[in-house]
PDB file of N, CA and C in Angstrom:
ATOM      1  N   UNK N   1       0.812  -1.181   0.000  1.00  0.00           N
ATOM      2  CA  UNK N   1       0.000   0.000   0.000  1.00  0.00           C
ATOM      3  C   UNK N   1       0.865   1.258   0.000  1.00  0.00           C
ATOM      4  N   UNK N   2       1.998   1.355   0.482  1.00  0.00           N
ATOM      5  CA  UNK N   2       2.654   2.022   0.566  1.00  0.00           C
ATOM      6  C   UNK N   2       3.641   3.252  -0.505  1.00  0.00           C
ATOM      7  N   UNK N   3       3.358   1.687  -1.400  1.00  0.00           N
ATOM      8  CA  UNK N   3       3.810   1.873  -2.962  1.00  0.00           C
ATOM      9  C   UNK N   3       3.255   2.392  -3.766  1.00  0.00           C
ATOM     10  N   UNK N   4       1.477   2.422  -3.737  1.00  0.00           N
ATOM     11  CA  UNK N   4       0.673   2.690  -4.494  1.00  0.00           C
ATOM     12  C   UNK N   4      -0.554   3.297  -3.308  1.00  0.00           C
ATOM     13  N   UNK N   5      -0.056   4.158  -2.914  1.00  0.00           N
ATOM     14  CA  UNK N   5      -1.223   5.205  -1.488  1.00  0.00           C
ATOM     15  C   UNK N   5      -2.405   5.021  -2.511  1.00  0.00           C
ATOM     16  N   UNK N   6      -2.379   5.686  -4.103  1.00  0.00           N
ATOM     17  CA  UNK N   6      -4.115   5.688  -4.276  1.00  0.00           C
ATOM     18  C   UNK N   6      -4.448   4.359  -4.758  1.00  0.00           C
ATOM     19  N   UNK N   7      -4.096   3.214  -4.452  1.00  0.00           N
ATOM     20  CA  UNK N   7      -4.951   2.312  -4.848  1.00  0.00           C
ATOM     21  C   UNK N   7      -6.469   2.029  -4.367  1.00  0.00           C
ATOM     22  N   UNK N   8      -7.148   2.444  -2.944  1.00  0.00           N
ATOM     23  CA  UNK N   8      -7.636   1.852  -2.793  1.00  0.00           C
ATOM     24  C   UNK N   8      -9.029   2.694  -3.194  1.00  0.00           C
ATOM     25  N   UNK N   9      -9.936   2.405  -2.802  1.00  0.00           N
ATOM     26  CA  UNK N   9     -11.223   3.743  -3.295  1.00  0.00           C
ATOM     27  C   UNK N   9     -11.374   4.726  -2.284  1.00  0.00           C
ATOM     28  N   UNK N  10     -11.197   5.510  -3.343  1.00  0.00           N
ATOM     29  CA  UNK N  10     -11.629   7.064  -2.382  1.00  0.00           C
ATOM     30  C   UNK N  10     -12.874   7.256  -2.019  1.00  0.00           C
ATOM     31  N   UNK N  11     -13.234   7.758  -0.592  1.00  0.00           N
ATOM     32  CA  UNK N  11     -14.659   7.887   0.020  1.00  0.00           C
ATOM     33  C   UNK N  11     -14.538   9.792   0.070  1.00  0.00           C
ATOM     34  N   UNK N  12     -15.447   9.887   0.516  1.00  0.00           N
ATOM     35  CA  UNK N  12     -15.613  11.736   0.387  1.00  0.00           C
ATOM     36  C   UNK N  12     -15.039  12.538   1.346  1.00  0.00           C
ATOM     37  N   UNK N  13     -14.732  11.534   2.447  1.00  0.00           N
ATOM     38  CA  UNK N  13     -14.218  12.332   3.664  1.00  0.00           C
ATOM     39  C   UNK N  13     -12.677  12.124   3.173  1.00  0.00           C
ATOM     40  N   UNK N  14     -12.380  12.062   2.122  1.00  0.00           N
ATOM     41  CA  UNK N  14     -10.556  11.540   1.566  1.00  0.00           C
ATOM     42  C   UNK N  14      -9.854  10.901   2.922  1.00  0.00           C
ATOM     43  N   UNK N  15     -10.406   9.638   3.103  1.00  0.00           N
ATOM     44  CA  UNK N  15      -9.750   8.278   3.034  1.00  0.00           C
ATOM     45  C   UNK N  15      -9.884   7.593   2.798  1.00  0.00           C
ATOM     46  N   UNK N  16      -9.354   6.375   2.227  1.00  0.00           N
ATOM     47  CA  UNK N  16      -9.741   5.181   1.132  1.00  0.00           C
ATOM     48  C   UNK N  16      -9.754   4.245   2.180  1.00  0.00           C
ATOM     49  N   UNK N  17     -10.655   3.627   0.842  1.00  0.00           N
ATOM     50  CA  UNK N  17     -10.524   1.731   1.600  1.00  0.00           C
ATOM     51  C   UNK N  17     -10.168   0.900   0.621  1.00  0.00           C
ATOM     52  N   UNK N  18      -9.418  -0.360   1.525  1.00  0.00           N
ATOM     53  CA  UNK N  18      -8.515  -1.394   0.355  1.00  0.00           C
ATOM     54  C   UNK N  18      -9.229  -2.541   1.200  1.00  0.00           C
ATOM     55  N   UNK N  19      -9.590  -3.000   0.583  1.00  0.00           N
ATOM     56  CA  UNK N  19     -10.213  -4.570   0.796  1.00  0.00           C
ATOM     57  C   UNK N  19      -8.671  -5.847   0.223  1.00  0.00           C
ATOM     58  N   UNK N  20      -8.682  -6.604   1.825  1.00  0.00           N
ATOM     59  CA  UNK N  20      -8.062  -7.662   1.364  1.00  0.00           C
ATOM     60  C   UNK N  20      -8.532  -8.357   2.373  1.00  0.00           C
ATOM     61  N   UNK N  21      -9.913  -9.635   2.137  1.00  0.00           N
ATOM     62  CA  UNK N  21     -10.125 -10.372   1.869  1.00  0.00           C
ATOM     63  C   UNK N  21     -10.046 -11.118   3.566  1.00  0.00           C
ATOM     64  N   UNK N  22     -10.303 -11.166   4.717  1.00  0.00           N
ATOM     65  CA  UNK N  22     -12.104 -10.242   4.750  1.00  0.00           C
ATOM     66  C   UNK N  22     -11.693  -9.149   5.165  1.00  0.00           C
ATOM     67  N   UNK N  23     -10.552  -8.648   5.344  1.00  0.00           N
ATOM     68  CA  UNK N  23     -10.778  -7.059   5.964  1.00  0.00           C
ATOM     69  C   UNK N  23     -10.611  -6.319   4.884  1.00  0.00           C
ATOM     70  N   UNK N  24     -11.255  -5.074   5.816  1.00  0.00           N
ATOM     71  CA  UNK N  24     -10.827  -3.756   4.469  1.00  0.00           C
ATOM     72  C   UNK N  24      -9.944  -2.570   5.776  1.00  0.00           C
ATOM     73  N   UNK N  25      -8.853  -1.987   4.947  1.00  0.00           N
ATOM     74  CA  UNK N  25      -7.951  -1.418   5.026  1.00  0.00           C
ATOM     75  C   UNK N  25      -8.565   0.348   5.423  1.00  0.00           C
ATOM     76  N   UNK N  26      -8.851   0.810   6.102  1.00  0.00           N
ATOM     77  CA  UNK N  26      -9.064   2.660   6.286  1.00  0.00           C
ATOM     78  C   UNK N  26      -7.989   2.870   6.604  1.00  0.00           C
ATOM     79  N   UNK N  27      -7.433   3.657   5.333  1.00  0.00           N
ATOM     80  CA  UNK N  27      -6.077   4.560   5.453  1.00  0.00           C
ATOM     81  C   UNK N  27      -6.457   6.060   4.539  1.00  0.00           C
ATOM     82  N   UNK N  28      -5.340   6.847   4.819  1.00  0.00           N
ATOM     83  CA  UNK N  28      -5.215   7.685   4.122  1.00  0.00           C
ATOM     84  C   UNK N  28      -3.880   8.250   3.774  1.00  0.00           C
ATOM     85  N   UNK N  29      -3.614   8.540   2.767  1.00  0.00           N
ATOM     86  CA  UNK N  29      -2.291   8.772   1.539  1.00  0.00           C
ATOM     87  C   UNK N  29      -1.272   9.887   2.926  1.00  0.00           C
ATOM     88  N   UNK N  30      -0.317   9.829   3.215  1.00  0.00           N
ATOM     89  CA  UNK N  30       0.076  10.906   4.002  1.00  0.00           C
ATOM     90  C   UNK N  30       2.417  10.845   2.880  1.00  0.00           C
ATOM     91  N   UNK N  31       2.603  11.675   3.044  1.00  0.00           N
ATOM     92  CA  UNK N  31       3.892  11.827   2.185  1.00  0.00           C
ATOM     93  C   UNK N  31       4.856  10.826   3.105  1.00  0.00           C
ATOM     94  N   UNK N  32       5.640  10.064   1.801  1.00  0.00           N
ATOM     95  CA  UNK N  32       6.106   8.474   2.017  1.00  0.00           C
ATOM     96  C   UNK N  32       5.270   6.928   2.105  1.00  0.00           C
ATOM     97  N   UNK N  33       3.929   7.434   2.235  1.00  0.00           N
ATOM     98  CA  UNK N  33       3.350   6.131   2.465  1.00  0.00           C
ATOM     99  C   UNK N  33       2.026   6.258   2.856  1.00  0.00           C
ATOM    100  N   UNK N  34       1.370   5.757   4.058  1.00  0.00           N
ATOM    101  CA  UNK N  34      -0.169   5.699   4.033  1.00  0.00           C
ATOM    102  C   UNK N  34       0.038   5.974   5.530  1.00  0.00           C
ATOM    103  N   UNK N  35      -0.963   6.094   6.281  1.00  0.00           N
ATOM    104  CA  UNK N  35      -1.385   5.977   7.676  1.00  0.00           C
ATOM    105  C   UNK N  35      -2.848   5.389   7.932  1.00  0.00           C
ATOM    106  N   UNK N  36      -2.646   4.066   8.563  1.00  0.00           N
ATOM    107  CA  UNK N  36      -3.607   3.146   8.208  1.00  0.00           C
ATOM    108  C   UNK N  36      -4.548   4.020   9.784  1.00  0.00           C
ATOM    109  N   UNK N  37      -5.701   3.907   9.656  1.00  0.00           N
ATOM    110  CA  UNK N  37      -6.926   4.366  10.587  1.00  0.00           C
ATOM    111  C   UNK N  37      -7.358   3.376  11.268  1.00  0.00           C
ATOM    112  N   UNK N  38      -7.433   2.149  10.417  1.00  0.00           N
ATOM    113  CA  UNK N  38      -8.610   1.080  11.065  1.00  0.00           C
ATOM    114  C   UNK N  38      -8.537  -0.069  10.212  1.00  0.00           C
ATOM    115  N   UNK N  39      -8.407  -1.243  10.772  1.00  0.00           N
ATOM    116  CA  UNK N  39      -8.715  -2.592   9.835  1.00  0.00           C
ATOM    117  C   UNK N  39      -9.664  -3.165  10.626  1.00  0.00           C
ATOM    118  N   UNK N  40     -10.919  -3.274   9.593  1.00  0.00           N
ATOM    119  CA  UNK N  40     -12.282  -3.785   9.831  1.00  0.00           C
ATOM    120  C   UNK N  40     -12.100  -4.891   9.028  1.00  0.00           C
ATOM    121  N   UNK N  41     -13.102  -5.993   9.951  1.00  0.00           N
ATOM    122  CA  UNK N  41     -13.734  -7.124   9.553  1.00  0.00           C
ATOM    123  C   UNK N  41     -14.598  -7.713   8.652  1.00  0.00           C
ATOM    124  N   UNK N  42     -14.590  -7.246   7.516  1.00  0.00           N
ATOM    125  CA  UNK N  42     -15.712  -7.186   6.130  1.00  0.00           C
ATOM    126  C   UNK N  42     -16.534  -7.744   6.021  1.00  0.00           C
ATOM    127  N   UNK N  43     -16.866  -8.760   7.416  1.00  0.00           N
ATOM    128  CA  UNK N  43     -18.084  -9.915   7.407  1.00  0.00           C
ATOM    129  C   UNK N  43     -18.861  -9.101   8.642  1.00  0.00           C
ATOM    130  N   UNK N  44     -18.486  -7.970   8.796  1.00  0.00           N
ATOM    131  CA  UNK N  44     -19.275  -7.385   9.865  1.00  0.00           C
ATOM    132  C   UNK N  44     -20.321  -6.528   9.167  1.00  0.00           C
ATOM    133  N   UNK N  45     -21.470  -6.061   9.843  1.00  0.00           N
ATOM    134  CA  UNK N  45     -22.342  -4.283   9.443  1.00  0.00           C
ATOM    135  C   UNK N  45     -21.697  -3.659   9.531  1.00  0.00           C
ATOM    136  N   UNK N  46     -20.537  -3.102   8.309  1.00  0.00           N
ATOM    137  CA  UNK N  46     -19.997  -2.167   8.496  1.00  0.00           C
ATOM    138  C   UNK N  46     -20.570  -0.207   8.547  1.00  0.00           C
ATOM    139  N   UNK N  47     -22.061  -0.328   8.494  1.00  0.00           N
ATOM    140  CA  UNK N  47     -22.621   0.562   8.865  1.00  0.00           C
ATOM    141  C   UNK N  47     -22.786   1.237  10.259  1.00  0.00           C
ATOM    142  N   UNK N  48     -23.111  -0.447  11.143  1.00  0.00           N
ATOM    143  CA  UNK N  48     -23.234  -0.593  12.084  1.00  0.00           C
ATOM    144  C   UNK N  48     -21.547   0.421  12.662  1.00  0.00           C
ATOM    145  N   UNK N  49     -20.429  -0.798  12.766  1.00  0.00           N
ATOM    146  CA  UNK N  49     -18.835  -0.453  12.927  1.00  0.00           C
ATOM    147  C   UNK N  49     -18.740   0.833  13.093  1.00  0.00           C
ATOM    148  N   UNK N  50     -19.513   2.119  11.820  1.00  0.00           N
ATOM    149  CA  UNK N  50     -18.980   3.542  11.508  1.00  0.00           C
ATOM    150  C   UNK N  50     -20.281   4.061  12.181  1.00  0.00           C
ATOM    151  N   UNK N  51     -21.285   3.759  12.966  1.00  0.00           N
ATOM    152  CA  UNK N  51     -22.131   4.561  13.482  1.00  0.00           C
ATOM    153  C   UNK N  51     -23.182   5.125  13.060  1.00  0.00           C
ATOM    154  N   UNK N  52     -23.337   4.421  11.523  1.00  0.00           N
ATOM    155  CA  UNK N  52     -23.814   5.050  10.312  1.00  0.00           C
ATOM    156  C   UNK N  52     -25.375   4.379  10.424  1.00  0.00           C
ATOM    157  N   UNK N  53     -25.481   3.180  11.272  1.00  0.00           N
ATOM    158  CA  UNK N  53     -27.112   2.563  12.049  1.00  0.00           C
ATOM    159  C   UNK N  53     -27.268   2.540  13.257  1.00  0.00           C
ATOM    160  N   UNK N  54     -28.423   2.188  13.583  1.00  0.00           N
ATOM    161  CA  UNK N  54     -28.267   2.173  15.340  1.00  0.00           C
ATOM    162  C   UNK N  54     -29.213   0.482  15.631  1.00  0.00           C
TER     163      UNK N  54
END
């Protein structure tokens, strides 16, 4: 990831997510490399996870 900061998809708040399989990756591009936020469980509500349901 490090190699390629924009690989993963950009969300609106500019930080991406990289899915590998079941997690997905919340990082964002910072100079030299990435700064990862959060590795979530992709078999979870990830709505639920971000607060985004109740």
């Amino acid at each position: 990831m490090a190699a390629f900061p924009n690989l993963g998809r950009a969300t609106r708040s500019g930080v991406r997510l990289h899915s590998v399989k079941p997690w997905i990756i919340v990082y964002r591009p910072v100079t030299g490399g990435v700064e990862v936020l959060r590795v979530l469980d992709g078999r979870r509500d990830l709505d639920v996870l971000i607060g985004k349901k109740t």
